[in-house]
PDB file of C-alpha atoms and ligand atoms in Angstrom:
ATOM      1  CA  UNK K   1     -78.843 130.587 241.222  1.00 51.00           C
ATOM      2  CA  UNK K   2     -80.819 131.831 244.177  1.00 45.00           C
ATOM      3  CA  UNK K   3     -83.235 133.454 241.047  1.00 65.00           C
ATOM      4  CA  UNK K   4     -84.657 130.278 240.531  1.00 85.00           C
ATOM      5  CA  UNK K   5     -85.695 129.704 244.113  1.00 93.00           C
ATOM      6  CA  UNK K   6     -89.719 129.863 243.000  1.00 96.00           C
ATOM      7  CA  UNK K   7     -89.165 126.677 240.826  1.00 98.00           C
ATOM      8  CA  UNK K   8     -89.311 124.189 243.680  1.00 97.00           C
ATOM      9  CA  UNK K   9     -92.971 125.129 244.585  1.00 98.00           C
ATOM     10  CA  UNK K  10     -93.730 125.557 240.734  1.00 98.00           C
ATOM     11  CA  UNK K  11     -93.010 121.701 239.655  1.00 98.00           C
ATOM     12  CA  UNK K  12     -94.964 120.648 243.181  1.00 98.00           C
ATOM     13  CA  UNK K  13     -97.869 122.744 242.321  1.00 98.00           C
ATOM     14  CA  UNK K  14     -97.938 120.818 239.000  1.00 98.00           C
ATOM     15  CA  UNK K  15     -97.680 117.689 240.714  1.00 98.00           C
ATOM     16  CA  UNK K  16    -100.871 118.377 243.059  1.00 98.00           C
ATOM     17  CA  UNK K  17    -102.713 119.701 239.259  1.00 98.00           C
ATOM     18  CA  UNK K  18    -101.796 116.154 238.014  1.00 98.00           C
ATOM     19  CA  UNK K  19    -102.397 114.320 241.187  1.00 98.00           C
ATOM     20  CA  UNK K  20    -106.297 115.460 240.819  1.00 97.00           C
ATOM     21  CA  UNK K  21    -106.684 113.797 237.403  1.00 98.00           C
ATOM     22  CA  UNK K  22    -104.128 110.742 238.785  1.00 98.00           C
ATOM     23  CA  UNK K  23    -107.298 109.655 241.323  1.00 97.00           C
ATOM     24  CA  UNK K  24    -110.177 110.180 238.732  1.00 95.00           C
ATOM     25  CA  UNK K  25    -108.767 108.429 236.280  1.00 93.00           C
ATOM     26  CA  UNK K  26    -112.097 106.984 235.060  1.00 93.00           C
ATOM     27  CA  UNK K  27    -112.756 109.995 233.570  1.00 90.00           C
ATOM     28  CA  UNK K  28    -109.736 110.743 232.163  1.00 89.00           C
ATOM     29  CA  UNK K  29    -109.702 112.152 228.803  1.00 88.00           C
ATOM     30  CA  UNK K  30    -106.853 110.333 226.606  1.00 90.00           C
ATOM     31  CA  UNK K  31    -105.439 110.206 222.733  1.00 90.00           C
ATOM     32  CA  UNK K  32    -103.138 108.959 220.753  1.00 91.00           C
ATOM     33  CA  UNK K  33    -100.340 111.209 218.960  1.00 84.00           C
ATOM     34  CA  UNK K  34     -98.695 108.163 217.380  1.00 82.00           C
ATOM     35  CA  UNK K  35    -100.129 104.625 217.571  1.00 78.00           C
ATOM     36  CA  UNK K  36     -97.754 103.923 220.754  1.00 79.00           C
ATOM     37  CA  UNK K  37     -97.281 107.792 222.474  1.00 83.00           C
ATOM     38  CA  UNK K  38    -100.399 108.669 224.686  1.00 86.00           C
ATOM     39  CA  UNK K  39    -101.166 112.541 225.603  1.00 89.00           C
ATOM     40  CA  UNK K  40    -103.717 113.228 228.264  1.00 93.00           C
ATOM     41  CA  UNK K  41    -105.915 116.090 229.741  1.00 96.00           C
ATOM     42  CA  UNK K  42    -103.569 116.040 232.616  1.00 97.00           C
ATOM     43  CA  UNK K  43    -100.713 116.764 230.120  1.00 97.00           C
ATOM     44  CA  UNK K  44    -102.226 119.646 228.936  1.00 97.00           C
ATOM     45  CA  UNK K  45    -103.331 120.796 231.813  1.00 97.00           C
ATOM     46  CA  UNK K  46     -99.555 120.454 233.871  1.00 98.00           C
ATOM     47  CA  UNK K  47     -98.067 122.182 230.819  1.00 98.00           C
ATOM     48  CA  UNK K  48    -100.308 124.473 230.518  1.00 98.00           C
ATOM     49  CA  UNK K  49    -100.079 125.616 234.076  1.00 98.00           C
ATOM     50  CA  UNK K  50     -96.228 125.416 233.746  1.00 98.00           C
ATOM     51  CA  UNK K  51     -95.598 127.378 231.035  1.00 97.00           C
ATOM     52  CA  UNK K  52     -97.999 130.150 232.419  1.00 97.00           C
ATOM     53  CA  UNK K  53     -96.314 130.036 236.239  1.00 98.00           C
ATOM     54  CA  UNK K  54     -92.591 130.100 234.947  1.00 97.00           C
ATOM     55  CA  UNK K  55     -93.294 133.071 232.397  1.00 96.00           C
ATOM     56  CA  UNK K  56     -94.960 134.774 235.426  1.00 97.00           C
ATOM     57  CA  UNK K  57     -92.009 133.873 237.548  1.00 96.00           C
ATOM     58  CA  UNK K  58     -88.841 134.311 235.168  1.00 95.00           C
ATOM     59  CA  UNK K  59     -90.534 136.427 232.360  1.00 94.00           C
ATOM     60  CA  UNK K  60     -86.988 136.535 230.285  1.00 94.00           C
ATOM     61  CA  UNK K  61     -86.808 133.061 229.402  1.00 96.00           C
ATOM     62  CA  UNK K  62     -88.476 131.362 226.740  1.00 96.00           C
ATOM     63  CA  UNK K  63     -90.371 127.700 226.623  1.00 97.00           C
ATOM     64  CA  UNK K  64     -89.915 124.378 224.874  1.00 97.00           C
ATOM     65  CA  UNK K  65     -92.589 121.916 226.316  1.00 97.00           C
ATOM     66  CA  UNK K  66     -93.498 118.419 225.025  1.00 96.00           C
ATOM     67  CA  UNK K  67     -96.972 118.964 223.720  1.00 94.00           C
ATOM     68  CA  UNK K  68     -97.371 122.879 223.120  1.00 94.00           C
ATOM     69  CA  UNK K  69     -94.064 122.969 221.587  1.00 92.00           C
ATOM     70  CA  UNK K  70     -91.336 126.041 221.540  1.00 91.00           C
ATOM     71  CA  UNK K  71     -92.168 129.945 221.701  1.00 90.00           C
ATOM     72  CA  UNK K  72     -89.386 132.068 220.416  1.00 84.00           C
ATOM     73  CA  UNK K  73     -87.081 133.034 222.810  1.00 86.00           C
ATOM     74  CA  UNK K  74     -84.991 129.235 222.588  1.00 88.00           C
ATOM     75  CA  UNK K  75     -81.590 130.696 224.085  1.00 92.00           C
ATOM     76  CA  UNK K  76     -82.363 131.126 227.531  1.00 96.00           C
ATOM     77  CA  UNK K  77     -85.316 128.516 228.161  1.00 97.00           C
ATOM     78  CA  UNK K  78     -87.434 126.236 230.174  1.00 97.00           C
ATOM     79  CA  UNK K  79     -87.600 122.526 228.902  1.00 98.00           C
ATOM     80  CA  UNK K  80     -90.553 120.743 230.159  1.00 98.00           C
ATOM     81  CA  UNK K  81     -91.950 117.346 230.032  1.00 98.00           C
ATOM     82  CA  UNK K  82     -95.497 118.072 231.835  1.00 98.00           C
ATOM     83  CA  UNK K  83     -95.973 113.860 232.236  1.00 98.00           C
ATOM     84  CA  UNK K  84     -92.721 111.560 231.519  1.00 98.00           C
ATOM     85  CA  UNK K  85     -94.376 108.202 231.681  1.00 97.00           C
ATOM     86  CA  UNK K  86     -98.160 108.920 230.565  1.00 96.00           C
ATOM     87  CA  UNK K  87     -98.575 105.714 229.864  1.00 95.00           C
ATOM     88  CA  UNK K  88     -97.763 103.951 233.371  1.00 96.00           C
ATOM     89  CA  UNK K  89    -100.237 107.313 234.552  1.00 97.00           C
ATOM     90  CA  UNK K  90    -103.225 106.348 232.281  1.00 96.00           C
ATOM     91  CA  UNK K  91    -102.834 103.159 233.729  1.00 96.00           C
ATOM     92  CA  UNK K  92    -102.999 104.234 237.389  1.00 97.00           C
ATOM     93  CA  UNK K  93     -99.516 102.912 237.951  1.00 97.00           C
ATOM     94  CA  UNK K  94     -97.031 105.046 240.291  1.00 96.00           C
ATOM     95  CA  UNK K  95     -94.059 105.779 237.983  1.00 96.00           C
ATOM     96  CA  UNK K  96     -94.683 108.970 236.088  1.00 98.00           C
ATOM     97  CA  UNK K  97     -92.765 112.577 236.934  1.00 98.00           C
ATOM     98  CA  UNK K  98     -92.788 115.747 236.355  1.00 98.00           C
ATOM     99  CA  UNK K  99     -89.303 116.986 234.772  1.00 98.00           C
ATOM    100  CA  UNK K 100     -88.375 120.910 234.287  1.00 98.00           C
ATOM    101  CA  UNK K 101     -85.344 121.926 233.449  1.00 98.00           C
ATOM    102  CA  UNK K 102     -83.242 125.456 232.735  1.00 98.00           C
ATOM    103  CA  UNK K 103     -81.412 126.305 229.892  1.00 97.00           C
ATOM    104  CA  UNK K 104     -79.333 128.935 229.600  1.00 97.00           C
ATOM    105  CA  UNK K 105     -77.399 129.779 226.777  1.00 96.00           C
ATOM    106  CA  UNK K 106     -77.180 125.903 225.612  1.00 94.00           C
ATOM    107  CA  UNK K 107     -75.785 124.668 229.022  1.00 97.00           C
ATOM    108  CA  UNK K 108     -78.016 122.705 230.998  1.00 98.00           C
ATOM    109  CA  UNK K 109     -77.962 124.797 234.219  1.00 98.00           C
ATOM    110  CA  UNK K 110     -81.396 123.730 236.796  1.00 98.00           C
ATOM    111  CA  UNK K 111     -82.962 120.673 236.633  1.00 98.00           C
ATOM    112  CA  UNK K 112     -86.123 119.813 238.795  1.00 98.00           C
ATOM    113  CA  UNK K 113     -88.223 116.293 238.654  1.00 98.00           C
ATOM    114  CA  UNK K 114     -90.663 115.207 240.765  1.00 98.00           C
ATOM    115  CA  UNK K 115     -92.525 112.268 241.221  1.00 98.00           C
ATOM    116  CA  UNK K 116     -95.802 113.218 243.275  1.00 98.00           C
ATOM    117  CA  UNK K 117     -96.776 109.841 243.616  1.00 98.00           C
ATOM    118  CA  UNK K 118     -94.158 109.241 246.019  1.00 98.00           C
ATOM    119  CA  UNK K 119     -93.444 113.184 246.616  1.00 98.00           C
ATOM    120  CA  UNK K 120     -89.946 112.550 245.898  1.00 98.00           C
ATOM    121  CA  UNK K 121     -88.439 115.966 244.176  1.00 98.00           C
ATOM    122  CA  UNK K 122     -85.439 115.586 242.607  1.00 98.00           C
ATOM    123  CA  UNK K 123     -83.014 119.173 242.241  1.00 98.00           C
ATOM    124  CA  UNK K 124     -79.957 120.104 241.084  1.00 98.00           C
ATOM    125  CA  UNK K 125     -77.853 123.572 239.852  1.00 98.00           C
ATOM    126  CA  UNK K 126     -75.039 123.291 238.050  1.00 98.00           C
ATOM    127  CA  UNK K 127     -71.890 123.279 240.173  1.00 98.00           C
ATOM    128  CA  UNK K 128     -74.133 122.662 242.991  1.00 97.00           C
ATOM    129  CA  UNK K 129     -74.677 119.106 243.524  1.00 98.00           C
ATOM    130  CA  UNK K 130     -78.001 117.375 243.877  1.00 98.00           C
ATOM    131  CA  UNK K 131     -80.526 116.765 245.855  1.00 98.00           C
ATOM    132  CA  UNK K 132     -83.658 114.465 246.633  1.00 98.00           C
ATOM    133  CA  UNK K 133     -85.979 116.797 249.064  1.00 98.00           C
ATOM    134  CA  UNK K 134     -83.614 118.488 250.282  1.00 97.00           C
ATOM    135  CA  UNK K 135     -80.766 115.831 251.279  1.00 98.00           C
ATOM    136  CA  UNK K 136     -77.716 115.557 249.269  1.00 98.00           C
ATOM    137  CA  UNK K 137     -77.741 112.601 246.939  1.00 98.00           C
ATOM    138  CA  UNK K 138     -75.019 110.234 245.394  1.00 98.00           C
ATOM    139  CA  UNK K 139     -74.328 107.618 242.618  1.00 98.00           C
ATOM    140  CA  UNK K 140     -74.142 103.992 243.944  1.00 98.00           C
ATOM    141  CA  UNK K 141     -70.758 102.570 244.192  1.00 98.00           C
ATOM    142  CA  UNK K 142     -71.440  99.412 242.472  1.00 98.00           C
ATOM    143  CA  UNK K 143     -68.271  98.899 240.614  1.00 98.00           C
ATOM    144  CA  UNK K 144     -69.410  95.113 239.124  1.00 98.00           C
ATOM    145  CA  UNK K 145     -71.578  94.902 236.292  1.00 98.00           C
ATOM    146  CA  UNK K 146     -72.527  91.087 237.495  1.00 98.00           C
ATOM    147  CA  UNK K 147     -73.946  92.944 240.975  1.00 98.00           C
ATOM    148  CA  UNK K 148     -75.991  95.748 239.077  1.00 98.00           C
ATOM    149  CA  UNK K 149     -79.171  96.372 238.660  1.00 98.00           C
ATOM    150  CA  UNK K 150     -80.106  98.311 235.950  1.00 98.00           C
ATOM    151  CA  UNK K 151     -82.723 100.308 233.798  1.00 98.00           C
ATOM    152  CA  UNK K 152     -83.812 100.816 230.362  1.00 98.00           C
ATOM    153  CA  UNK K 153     -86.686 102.056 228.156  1.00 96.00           C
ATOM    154  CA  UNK K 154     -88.155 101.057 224.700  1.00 91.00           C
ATOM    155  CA  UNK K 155     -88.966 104.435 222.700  1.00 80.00           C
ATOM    156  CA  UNK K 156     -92.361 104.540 221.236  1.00 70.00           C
ATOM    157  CA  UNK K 157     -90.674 104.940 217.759  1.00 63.00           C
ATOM    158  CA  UNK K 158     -88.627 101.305 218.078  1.00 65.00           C
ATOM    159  CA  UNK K 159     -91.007 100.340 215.613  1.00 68.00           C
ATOM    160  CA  UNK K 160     -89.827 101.864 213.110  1.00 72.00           C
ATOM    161  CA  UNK K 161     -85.820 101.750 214.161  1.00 74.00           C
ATOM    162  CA  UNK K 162     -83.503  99.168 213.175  1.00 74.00           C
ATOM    163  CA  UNK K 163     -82.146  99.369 216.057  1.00 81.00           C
ATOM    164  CA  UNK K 164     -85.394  98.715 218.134  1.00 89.00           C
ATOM    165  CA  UNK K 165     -82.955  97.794 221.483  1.00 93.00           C
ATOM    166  CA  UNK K 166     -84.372  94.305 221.969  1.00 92.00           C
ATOM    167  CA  UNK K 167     -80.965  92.777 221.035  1.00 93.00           C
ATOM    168  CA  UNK K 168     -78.697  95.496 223.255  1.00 95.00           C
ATOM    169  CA  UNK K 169     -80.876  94.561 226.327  1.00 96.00           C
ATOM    170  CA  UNK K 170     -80.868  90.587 226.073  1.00 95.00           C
ATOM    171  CA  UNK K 171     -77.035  90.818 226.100  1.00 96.00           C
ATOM    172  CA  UNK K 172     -76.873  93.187 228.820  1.00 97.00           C
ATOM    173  CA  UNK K 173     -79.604  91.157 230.585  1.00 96.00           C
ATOM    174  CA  UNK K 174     -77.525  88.464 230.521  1.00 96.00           C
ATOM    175  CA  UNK K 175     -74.682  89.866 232.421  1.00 97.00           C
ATOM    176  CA  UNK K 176     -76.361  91.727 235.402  1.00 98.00           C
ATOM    177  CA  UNK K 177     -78.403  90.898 238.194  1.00 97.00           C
ATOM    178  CA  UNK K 178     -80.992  92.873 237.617  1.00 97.00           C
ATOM    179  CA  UNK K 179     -83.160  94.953 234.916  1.00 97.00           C
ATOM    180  CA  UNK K 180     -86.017  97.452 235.555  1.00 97.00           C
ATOM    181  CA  UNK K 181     -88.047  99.055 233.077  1.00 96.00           C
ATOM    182  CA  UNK K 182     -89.938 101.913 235.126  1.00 96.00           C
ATOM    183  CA  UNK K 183     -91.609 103.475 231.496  1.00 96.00           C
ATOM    184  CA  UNK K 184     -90.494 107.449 233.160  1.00 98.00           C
ATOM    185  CA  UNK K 185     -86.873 108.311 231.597  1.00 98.00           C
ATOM    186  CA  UNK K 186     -86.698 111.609 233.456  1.00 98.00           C
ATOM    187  CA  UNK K 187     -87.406 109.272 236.855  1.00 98.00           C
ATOM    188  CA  UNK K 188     -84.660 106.566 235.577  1.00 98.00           C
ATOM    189  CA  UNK K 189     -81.836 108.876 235.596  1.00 98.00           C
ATOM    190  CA  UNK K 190     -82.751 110.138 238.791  1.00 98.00           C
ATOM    191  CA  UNK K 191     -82.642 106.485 240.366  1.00 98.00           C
ATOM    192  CA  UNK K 192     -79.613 106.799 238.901  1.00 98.00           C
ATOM    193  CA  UNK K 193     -78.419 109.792 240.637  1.00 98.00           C
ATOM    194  CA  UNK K 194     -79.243 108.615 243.923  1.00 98.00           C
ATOM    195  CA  UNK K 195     -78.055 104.906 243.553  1.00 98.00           C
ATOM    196  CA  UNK K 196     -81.365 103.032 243.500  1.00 98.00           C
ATOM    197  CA  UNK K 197     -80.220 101.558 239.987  1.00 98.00           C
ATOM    198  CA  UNK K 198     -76.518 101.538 239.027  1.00 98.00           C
ATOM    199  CA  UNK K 199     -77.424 102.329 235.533  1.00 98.00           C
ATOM    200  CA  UNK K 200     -79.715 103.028 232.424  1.00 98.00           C
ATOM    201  CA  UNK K 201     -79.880 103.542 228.877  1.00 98.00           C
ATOM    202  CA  UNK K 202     -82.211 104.430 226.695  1.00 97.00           C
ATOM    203  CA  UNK K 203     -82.479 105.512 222.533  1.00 95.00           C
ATOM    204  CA  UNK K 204     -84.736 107.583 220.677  1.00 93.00           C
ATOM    205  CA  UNK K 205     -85.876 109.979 223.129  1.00 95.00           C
ATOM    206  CA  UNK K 206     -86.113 114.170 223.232  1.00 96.00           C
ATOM    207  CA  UNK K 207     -84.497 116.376 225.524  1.00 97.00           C
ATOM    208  CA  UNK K 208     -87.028 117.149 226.857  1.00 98.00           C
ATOM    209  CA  UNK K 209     -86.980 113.700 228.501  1.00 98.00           C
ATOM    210  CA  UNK K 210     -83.295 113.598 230.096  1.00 98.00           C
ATOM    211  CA  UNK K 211     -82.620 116.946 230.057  1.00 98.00           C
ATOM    212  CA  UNK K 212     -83.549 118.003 234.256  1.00 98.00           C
ATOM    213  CA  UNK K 213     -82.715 113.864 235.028  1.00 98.00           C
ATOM    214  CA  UNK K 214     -78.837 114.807 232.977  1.00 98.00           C
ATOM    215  CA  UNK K 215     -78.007 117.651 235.080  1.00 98.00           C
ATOM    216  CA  UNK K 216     -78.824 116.059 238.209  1.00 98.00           C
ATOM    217  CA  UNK K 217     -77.590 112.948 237.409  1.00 98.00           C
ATOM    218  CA  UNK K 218     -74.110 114.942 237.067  1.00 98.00           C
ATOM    219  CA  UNK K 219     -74.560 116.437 239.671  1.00 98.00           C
ATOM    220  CA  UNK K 220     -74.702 113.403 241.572  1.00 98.00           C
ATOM    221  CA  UNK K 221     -71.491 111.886 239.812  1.00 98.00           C
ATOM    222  CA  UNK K 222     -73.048 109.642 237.343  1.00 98.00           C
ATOM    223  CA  UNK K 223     -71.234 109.559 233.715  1.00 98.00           C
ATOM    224  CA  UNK K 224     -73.870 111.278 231.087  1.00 98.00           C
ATOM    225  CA  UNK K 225     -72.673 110.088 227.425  1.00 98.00           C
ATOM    226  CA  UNK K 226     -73.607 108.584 224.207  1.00 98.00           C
ATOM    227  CA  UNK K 227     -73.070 104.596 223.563  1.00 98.00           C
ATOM    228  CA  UNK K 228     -69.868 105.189 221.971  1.00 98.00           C
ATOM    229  CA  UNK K 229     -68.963 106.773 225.908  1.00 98.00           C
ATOM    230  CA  UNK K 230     -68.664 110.709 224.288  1.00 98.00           C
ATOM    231  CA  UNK K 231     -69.489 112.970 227.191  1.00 98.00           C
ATOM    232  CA  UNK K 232     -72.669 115.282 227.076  1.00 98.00           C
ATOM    233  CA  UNK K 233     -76.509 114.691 226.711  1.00 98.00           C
ATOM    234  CA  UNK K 234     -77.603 112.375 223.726  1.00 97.00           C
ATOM    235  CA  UNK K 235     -81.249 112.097 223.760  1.00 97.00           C
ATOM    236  CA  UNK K 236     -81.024 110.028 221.052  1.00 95.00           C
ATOM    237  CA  UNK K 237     -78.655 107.399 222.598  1.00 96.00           C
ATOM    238  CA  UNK K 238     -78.097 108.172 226.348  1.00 98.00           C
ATOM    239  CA  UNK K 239     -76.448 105.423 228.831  1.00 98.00           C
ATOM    240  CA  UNK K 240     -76.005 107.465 232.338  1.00 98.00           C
ATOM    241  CA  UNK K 241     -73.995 105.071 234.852  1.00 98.00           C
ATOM    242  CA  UNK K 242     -73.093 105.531 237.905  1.00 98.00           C
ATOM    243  CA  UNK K 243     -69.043 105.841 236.606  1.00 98.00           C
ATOM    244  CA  UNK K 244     -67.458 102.164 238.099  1.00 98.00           C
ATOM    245  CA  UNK K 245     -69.977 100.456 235.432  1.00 98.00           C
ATOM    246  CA  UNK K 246     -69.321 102.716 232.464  1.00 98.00           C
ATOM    247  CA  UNK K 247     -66.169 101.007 230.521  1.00 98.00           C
ATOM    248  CA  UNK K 248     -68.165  97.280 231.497  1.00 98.00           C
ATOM    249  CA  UNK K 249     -70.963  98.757 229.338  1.00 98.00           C
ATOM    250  CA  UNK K 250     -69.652 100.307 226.423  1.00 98.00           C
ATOM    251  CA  UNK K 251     -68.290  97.294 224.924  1.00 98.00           C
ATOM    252  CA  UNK K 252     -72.206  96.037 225.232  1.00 97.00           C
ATOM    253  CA  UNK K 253     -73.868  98.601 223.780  1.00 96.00           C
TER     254      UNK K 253
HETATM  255  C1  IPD I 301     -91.762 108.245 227.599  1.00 90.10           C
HETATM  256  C2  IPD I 301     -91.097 107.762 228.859  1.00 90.10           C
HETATM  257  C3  IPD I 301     -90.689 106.305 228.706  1.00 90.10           C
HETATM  258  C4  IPD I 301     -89.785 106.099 227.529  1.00 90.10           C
HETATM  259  C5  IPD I 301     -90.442 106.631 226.279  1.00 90.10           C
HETATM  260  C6  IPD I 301     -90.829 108.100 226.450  1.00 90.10           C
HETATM  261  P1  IPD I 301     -93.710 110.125 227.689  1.00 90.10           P
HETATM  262  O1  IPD I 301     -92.144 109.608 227.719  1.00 90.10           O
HETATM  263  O2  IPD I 301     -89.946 108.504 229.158  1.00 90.10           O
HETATM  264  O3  IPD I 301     -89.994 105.835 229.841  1.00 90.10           O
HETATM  265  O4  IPD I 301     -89.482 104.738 227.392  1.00 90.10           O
HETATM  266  O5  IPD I 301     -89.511 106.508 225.235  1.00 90.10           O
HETATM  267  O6  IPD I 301     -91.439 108.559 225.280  1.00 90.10           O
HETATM  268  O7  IPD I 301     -94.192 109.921 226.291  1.00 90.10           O
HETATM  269  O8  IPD I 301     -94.462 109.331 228.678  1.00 90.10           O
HETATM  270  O9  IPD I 301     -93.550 111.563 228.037  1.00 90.10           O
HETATM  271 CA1   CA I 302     -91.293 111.883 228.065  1.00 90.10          CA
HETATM  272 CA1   CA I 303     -94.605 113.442 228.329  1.00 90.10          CA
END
């Protein structure tokens, strides 16, 4: 996939654009789409500048991004969450990423995210492995559920779910050693990926949320499935573990 090569510098150019409204945040223009999902100048503006550099890069493929939505070429496409975690950035906090990924023909096939807080890029290509700048990266070999630590999320629809996921995560709770909520699902999967939490789950979201963190999360030998444990990426009910923890979870979902 050597064709892709300009993608690395793309999503860090995106992070400096969002770094420069990150450190004035004072002035930062903000809305609301829904009484609990946020959208930004700086979401605009990384989007923006990502859907214009990747059409000028890779003029074939089309564009799905979170808040300009899809143009018509959706077979071969870019999937793009400018912000994952605008809340934790309106509130100056340093969770937040940047998460690209490549389509092609409905298989998952690049996936980029970066977190420029920390300058931590996340990569991976299909068959390839994954990275995290540059060095090869692995699931954790955790293989006890009472030993993990691990992640979740709270969609800004739970409201009106039955299934809001309050119940799922006191009884998981109960049985690890730790939980994290981060608030940046494409940033989750990749602590995921390279073993800095053993596992995560979260319901409700798009694909454009998982779908870069999915791919390198394979890549990196985590399990990607549904809560029923059916293989494949789920936005609307994805648990991505790092494999030992998978059939301790399923029964707890
Ligand atoms: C949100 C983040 C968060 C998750 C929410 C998402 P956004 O994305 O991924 O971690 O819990 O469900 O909506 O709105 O900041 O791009
Ligand atoms: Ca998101
Ligand atoms: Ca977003």
């Amino acid at each position: 996939m050597s064709q892709i090569s300009a993608l690395p510098a793309i999503i860090r150019e995106a992070g400096t654009i969002a770094m420069s409204y990150f450190k004035n945040l004072q002035s930062l223009a903000i809305s609301k789409k829904t009484p609990r999902d946020l959208v930004t100048e700086a979401d605009i503006a990384v989007e923006r500048f990502l859907q214009r550099a990747l059409r000028d890069a890779y003029p074939d493929y089309g564009f799905w991004g979170e808040e300009s939505g899809q143009n018509a070429d959706q077979r071969n496409r870019w999937i793009v969450d400018p912000i994952d975690g605008t809340h934790s950035f309106a509130k100056g906090q340093y969770f937040w990423s940047i998460s690209v990924a490549l389509e092609l023909a409905g298989e998952l096939t690049v996936g980029a995210v970066y977190v420029p807080t920390v300058d931590d890029l996340y990569y991976a290509v299909r068959g390839q492995g994954a990275t995290k700048n540059s060095e090869p990266i692995h699931v954790s070999d955790e293989p006890r559920l009472s030993d993990a630590m691990i992640a979740t999320g709270f969609a800004c629809v739970r409201q009106n779910r039955p299934d809001n996921n309050l119940e799922r995560f006191c009884r998981i709770a109960l049985r690890t050693m730790g939980q994290r909520r981060f608030g940046s699902a494409a940033m989750d999967i990749c602590m995921v990926a390279d073993g800095q939490v053993d596992a995560f789950w979260e319901q409700s979201l798009n694909l454009y949320d998982v779908a870069a963190g999915a791919l390198i999360a394979q890549e990196a030998g985590a399990t990607v499935t549904d809560f029923q444990g059916r293989p494949g990426v789920f936005p609307d009910q994805i648990l991505v573990t790092n494999g030992k923890l998978l059939d301790q979870l399923l029964p707890l979902m």
